[in-house]
Amino acid sequence: MKLKDKVAIVTGAASGIGKQIAVTYAREGARVAVADLNAQAAEAAAAEIRAAGGQAMSVAMDVTDEDAVNRGVAQVVAAWGGVDVLVSNAGIQIVHPVHEFPYSEWKKMLAIHLDGAFLTTKACLPHMYAAGKGGSIIYMGSVHSKLASPLKAPYVTAKHGLLGLCRTVAKEAAPYRVHANVICPGFVRTPLVDKQIPEQAQLLGISEDDVVKKVMLKDTVDGEFTTTQDVADAALFFAAFPNNALTGQSIIVSHGWAME
Ligand code: NAD
């Protein structure tokens, strides 16, 4: 078991990629806090993990609300004594061309992706520093941390921004043996992506099938979606990595859509 007795907080873990990371961490022996805006779905995901023999609790948390983040992290620390791994994963997608992007939606996107990453990091680091056992912080970036697509200005901006946050945290937290890294997935078939297919078809004036083949998977090496388990395996690798040799990095898991 690669994460035996570690305490992990995974945000946005009631669905999609975050849920698979929570399941994978629990299978590897971690105690997992399933933190999500959707409290009911978070409890259902935590109950699924417990039913499979793992250790999990749900935490109702809006990652854009500083008090809610601090309360949620405190709840986990009170229950399990600390926090070893943070996966900042909660995210949404909103698509419009820049010249029509409602400012309120731009701000909402940056709040969830960037403020959420900052607030959860800020809340977890003091516990990691005080425990003196090191730790791992993982940000859910995207291929859009490295390149751009039309209609996704705030998403691309925020996902690029996570690289900067990660690199800064990697430097500040190094003396405490806390490492920080970014995972950059290609398209993964989750509710977030399922919602985009009809939206993009309408905005681009093409069929939904063409959105998948000619937009989403066009530049992959094999025309395949990345899976939630592919991303969870990368998240396990970063979480279990024992030292600062691997910090401030980003890894692309995208069927070769982006290569660097
Ligand atoms: P998803 O919609 O399946 O899950 C996202 C979860 O985040 C949901 O449970 C939702 O309730 C939660 N959430 C939303 N706003 C929140 C908030 N303010 N506070 C707390 N929780 C909140 O999406 P997913 O595809 O699993 O995406 C997870 C992450 O992976 C996101 O950061 C996304 O940008 C990133 N990502 C996804 C893909 C993809 O193709 N699916 C690709 C690259 C990166």
Coordinates of C-alpha atoms and ligand atoms in Angstrom, one line a residue:
M1 CA 0.0 0.0 0.0
K2 CA 1.6 3.2 -1.2
L3 CA -0.3 5.6 1.0
K4 CA -0.8 3.6 4.2
D5 CA -2.1 5.9 7.0
K6 CA -1.7 9.1 5.0
V7 CA -4.4 11.7 5.3
A8 CA -5.5 13.1 1.9
I9 CA -8.0 15.9 1.1
V10 CA -9.3 15.8 -2.4
T11 CA -11.5 18.7 -3.6
G12 CA -14.2 18.1 -6.2
A13 CA -14.1 14.5 -5.2
A14 CA -17.8 13.8 -5.5
S15 CA -17.5 13.3 -9.3
G16 CA -15.2 12.5 -12.2
I17 CA -11.5 12.7 -11.8
G18 CA -11.5 13.7 -8.1
K19 CA -13.7 10.8 -7.2
Q20 CA -11.4 8.3 -8.9
I21 CA -8.4 9.8 -7.1
A22 CA -10.2 9.4 -3.8
V23 CA -11.1 5.8 -4.6
T24 CA -7.5 5.1 -5.7
Y25 CA -5.9 6.7 -2.6
A26 CA -8.3 4.8 -0.3
R27 CA -7.4 1.5 -2.0
E28 CA -3.7 2.4 -1.3
G29 CA -4.4 2.8 2.4
A30 CA -5.1 6.5 2.8
R31 CA -7.8 8.1 4.9
V32 CA -9.5 10.3 2.3
A33 CA -11.6 13.4 2.8
V34 CA -14.0 13.8 -0.1
A35 CA -14.4 17.6 -0.2
D36 CA -17.1 19.0 -2.5
L37 CA -19.6 21.7 -3.0
N38 CA -22.2 19.0 -3.5
A39 CA -22.4 17.7 0.1
Q40 CA -24.8 14.9 -0.8
A41 CA -22.8 13.5 -3.6
A42 CA -19.6 13.8 -1.5
E43 CA -21.2 11.7 1.3
A44 CA -22.3 9.2 -1.3
A45 CA -18.8 8.9 -2.7
A46 CA -17.3 8.6 0.8
A47 CA -19.9 5.9 1.7
E48 CA -18.9 4.0 -1.5
I49 CA -15.3 4.0 -0.4
R50 CA -16.2 2.8 3.1
A51 CA -18.4 0.1 1.7
A52 CA -15.4 -1.2 -0.3
G53 CA -13.4 -1.3 3.0
G54 CA -11.6 2.0 2.7
Q55 CA -11.5 5.0 5.1
A56 CA -13.3 8.1 4.0
M57 CA -15.3 11.1 5.3
S58 CA -17.2 13.7 3.3
V59 CA -16.6 17.4 3.8
A60 CA -19.0 20.0 2.5
M61 CA -16.7 22.7 1.0
D62 CA -17.0 25.5 -1.5
V63 CA -13.4 26.1 -2.4
T64 CA -14.1 29.8 -3.1
D65 CA -15.2 30.4 0.4
E66 CA -12.3 31.0 2.8
D67 CA -14.3 30.2 5.9
A68 CA -15.7 27.0 4.4
V69 CA -12.2 25.9 3.3
N70 CA -10.7 26.6 6.7
R71 CA -13.6 24.8 8.5
G72 CA -13.3 21.8 6.2
V73 CA -9.5 21.4 6.7
A74 CA -9.9 21.9 10.5
Q75 CA -12.6 19.1 10.5
V76 CA -10.2 16.7 8.8
V77 CA -7.3 17.6 11.1
A78 CA -9.6 17.2 14.2
A79 CA -10.7 13.7 13.0
W80 CA -7.4 12.3 11.7
G81 CA -4.7 14.4 13.3
G82 CA -3.2 16.1 10.2
V83 CA -3.1 16.3 6.5
D84 CA -0.4 14.7 4.3
V85 CA -1.8 15.1 0.8
L86 CA -3.9 17.9 -0.8
V87 CA -5.3 17.4 -4.3
S88 CA -6.8 20.7 -5.5
N89 CA -9.1 19.4 -8.2
A90 CA -12.5 21.1 -8.0
G91 CA -13.3 22.8 -11.3
I92 CA -15.9 23.7 -13.8
Q93 CA -16.0 24.8 -17.4
I94 CA -17.7 27.7 -19.1
V95 CA -17.2 28.4 -22.8
H96 CA -17.8 31.7 -24.7
P97 CA -15.7 33.7 -27.1
V98 CA -13.7 36.4 -25.3
H99 CA -15.6 39.3 -26.7
E100 CA -18.9 37.8 -25.4
F101 CA -17.6 36.4 -22.1
P102 CA -19.7 37.7 -19.2
Y103 CA -17.4 39.3 -16.6
S104 CA -19.3 37.5 -13.8
E105 CA -18.6 34.1 -15.4
W106 CA -14.9 35.0 -16.0
K107 CA -14.6 35.9 -12.2
K108 CA -16.4 32.7 -11.2
M109 CA -14.0 30.6 -13.3
L110 CA -10.9 32.2 -11.8
A111 CA -12.4 32.0 -8.3
I112 CA -13.0 28.2 -8.5
H113 CA -9.8 27.3 -10.2
L114 CA -7.3 29.8 -8.8
D115 CA -8.7 31.1 -5.5
G116 CA -9.8 27.5 -4.7
A117 CA -6.2 26.3 -5.2
F118 CA -4.8 29.1 -3.2
L119 CA -7.2 28.9 -0.3
T120 CA -6.9 25.1 0.1
T121 CA -3.1 25.3 -0.1
K122 CA -3.0 28.1 2.5
A123 CA -5.2 26.1 4.8
C124 CA -3.3 22.9 4.5
L125 CA 0.3 24.1 4.6
P126 CA 0.5 25.1 8.3
H127 CA -0.6 21.6 9.3
M128 CA 2.0 20.0 7.0
Y129 CA 4.7 22.4 8.3
A130 CA 3.8 21.8 11.9
A131 CA 3.8 18.0 11.6
G132 CA 7.3 18.0 10.1
K133 CA 6.5 14.8 8.1
G134 CA 6.6 16.4 4.6
G135 CA 3.7 16.3 2.3
S136 CA 2.4 16.5 -1.3
I137 CA 0.2 19.1 -2.9
I138 CA -1.2 18.3 -6.3
Y139 CA -3.0 20.7 -8.6
M140 CA -5.3 19.6 -11.3
G141 CA -4.1 21.5 -14.3
S142 CA -4.9 20.6 -17.9
V143 CA -3.4 20.3 -21.3
H144 CA -4.8 23.9 -21.2
S145 CA -2.0 24.7 -18.7
K146 CA 0.3 24.4 -21.7
L147 CA -1.7 25.5 -24.7
A148 CA -4.9 27.3 -25.6
S149 CA -8.2 26.5 -27.3
P150 CA -10.8 28.9 -28.6
L151 CA -13.8 29.7 -26.3
K152 CA -11.9 28.9 -23.1
A153 CA -10.2 32.1 -22.0
P154 CA -10.6 31.9 -18.2
Y155 CA -10.0 28.2 -18.1
V156 CA -6.8 28.5 -20.1
T157 CA -5.7 31.5 -18.0
A158 CA -6.5 29.8 -14.7
K159 CA -4.8 26.5 -15.7
H160 CA -1.7 28.3 -16.8
G161 CA -1.8 30.2 -13.5
L162 CA -1.7 27.0 -11.5
L163 CA 1.8 26.3 -12.8
G164 CA 2.9 29.6 -11.2
L165 CA 1.3 28.8 -7.9
C166 CA 2.7 25.3 -7.9
R167 CA 6.3 26.5 -8.6
T168 CA 6.1 29.1 -5.9
V169 CA 4.7 26.6 -3.3
A170 CA 7.5 24.1 -4.4
K171 CA 10.1 26.7 -3.4
E172 CA 8.5 28.0 -0.2
A173 CA 7.6 24.5 1.1
A174 CA 10.8 22.7 0.2
P175 CA 12.4 23.3 3.6
Y176 CA 9.5 21.4 5.1
R177 CA 9.8 18.6 2.5
V178 CA 6.4 19.4 1.1
H179 CA 6.4 19.0 -2.7
A180 CA 4.0 20.5 -5.2
N181 CA 3.2 19.3 -8.7
V182 CA 0.6 19.7 -11.4
I183 CA -1.2 17.1 -13.4
C184 CA -2.3 18.1 -16.9
P185 CA -5.0 15.8 -18.3
G186 CA -6.3 15.7 -21.8
F187 CA -10.0 15.2 -22.4
V188 CA -11.5 12.8 -19.8
R189 CA -15.1 11.7 -20.3
T190 CA -16.7 13.2 -17.1
P191 CA -19.8 15.3 -16.5
L192 CA -17.6 18.4 -17.1
V193 CA -16.8 17.2 -20.6
D194 CA -20.2 15.7 -21.4
K195 CA -21.7 19.2 -20.8
Q196 CA -19.2 20.8 -23.3
I197 CA -19.9 18.6 -26.2
P198 CA -23.4 19.9 -27.1
E199 CA -22.3 23.5 -26.1
Q200 CA -19.3 23.4 -28.5
A201 CA -21.3 21.8 -31.3
Q202 CA -23.7 24.7 -31.1
L203 CA -21.0 27.4 -30.8
L204 CA -18.8 26.0 -33.6
G205 CA -21.7 24.9 -35.8
I206 CA -20.6 21.3 -36.1
S207 CA -22.0 17.9 -35.0
E208 CA -21.4 16.5 -31.5
D209 CA -19.5 13.6 -33.1
D210 CA -17.2 16.1 -34.9
V211 CA -16.6 17.9 -31.6
V212 CA -15.3 14.7 -30.1
K213 CA -13.3 13.6 -33.2
K214 CA -12.2 16.9 -34.8
V215 CA -11.9 19.1 -31.8
M216 CA -11.3 17.2 -28.6
L217 CA -9.3 14.2 -29.7
K218 CA -7.9 15.5 -33.0
D219 CA -4.3 15.9 -31.8
T220 CA -4.0 12.8 -29.7
V221 CA -1.8 10.0 -31.0
D222 CA -4.6 7.4 -31.1
G223 CA -8.0 9.3 -30.9
E224 CA -8.7 8.1 -27.4
F225 CA -10.0 9.8 -24.3
T226 CA -7.8 9.8 -21.2
T227 CA -9.6 8.0 -18.3
T228 CA -10.2 9.0 -14.8
Q229 CA -7.9 6.1 -13.7
D230 CA -5.1 7.3 -15.9
V231 CA -5.2 10.6 -14.1
A232 CA -5.6 9.0 -10.7
D233 CA -2.5 6.9 -11.3
A234 CA -0.5 10.0 -11.9
A235 CA -2.0 11.5 -8.7
L236 CA -1.0 8.4 -6.8
F237 CA 2.6 8.7 -8.2
F238 CA 2.9 12.3 -7.0
A239 CA 1.3 11.7 -3.7
A240 CA 3.5 8.7 -2.9
F241 CA 6.7 10.3 -4.1
P242 CA 8.9 10.6 -1.0
N243 CA 10.9 13.7 -1.4
N244 CA 11.7 17.0 -3.1
A245 CA 13.4 15.4 -6.1
L246 CA 10.0 15.7 -7.9
T247 CA 8.7 19.2 -7.1
G248 CA 7.5 22.2 -9.1
Q249 CA 6.8 19.9 -12.1
S250 CA 3.8 19.3 -14.4
I251 CA 3.0 16.0 -16.1
I252 CA 0.7 15.8 -19.2
V253 CA -1.6 12.7 -19.3
S254 CA -3.3 13.2 -22.7
H255 CA -2.6 10.4 -25.2
G256 CA 0.1 12.6 -26.6
W257 CA -2.2 15.6 -27.4
A258 CA 0.5 17.8 -26.0
M259 CA 4.1 16.8 -25.8
E260 CA 7.0 18.5 -24.1
Ligands
NAD1 P1 -16.7 16.9 -12.7 O1 -17.7 17.9 -13.1 O2 -16.9 15.5 -13.0 O3 -16.3 17.1 -11.2 C1 -16.0 18.4 -10.6 C2 -16.4 18.4 -9.2 O4 -16.0 19.6 -8.6 C3 -17.9 18.2 -8.9 O5 -18.2 17.2 -8.0 C4 -18.4 19.6 -8.4 O6 -19.4 19.5 -7.5 C5 -17.1 20.1 -7.7 N1 -17.1 21.5 -7.6 C6 -17.4 22.5 -8.5 N2 -17.3 23.7 -8.0 C7 -16.8 23.5 -6.7 C8 -16.5 24.4 -5.7 N3 -16.7 25.7 -5.8 N4 -16.1 23.9 -4.5 C9 -16.0 22.6 -4.3 N5 -16.3 21.7 -5.3 C10 -16.7 22.2 -6.5 O7 -15.3 17.4 -13.4 P2 -13.9 16.6 -13.8 O8 -13.9 16.5 -15.2 O9 -13.7 15.5 -12.9 O10 -12.9 17.8 -13.4 C11 -12.1 17.8 -12.3 C12 -10.9 18.7 -12.5 O11 -10.1 18.2 -13.6 C13 -11.2 20.1 -12.9 O12 -10.3 21.0 -12.3 C14 -11.0 20.2 -14.4 O13 -10.7 21.5 -14.9 C15 -9.8 19.2 -14.5 N6 -9.7 18.7 -15.9 C16 -10.7 17.9 -16.4 C17 -10.5 17.4 -17.7 C18 -11.6 16.6 -18.4 O14 -11.5 16.4 -19.6 N7 -12.6 16.1 -17.7 C19 -9.3 17.6 -18.4 C20 -8.3 18.4 -17.8 C21 -8.5 18.9 -16.5

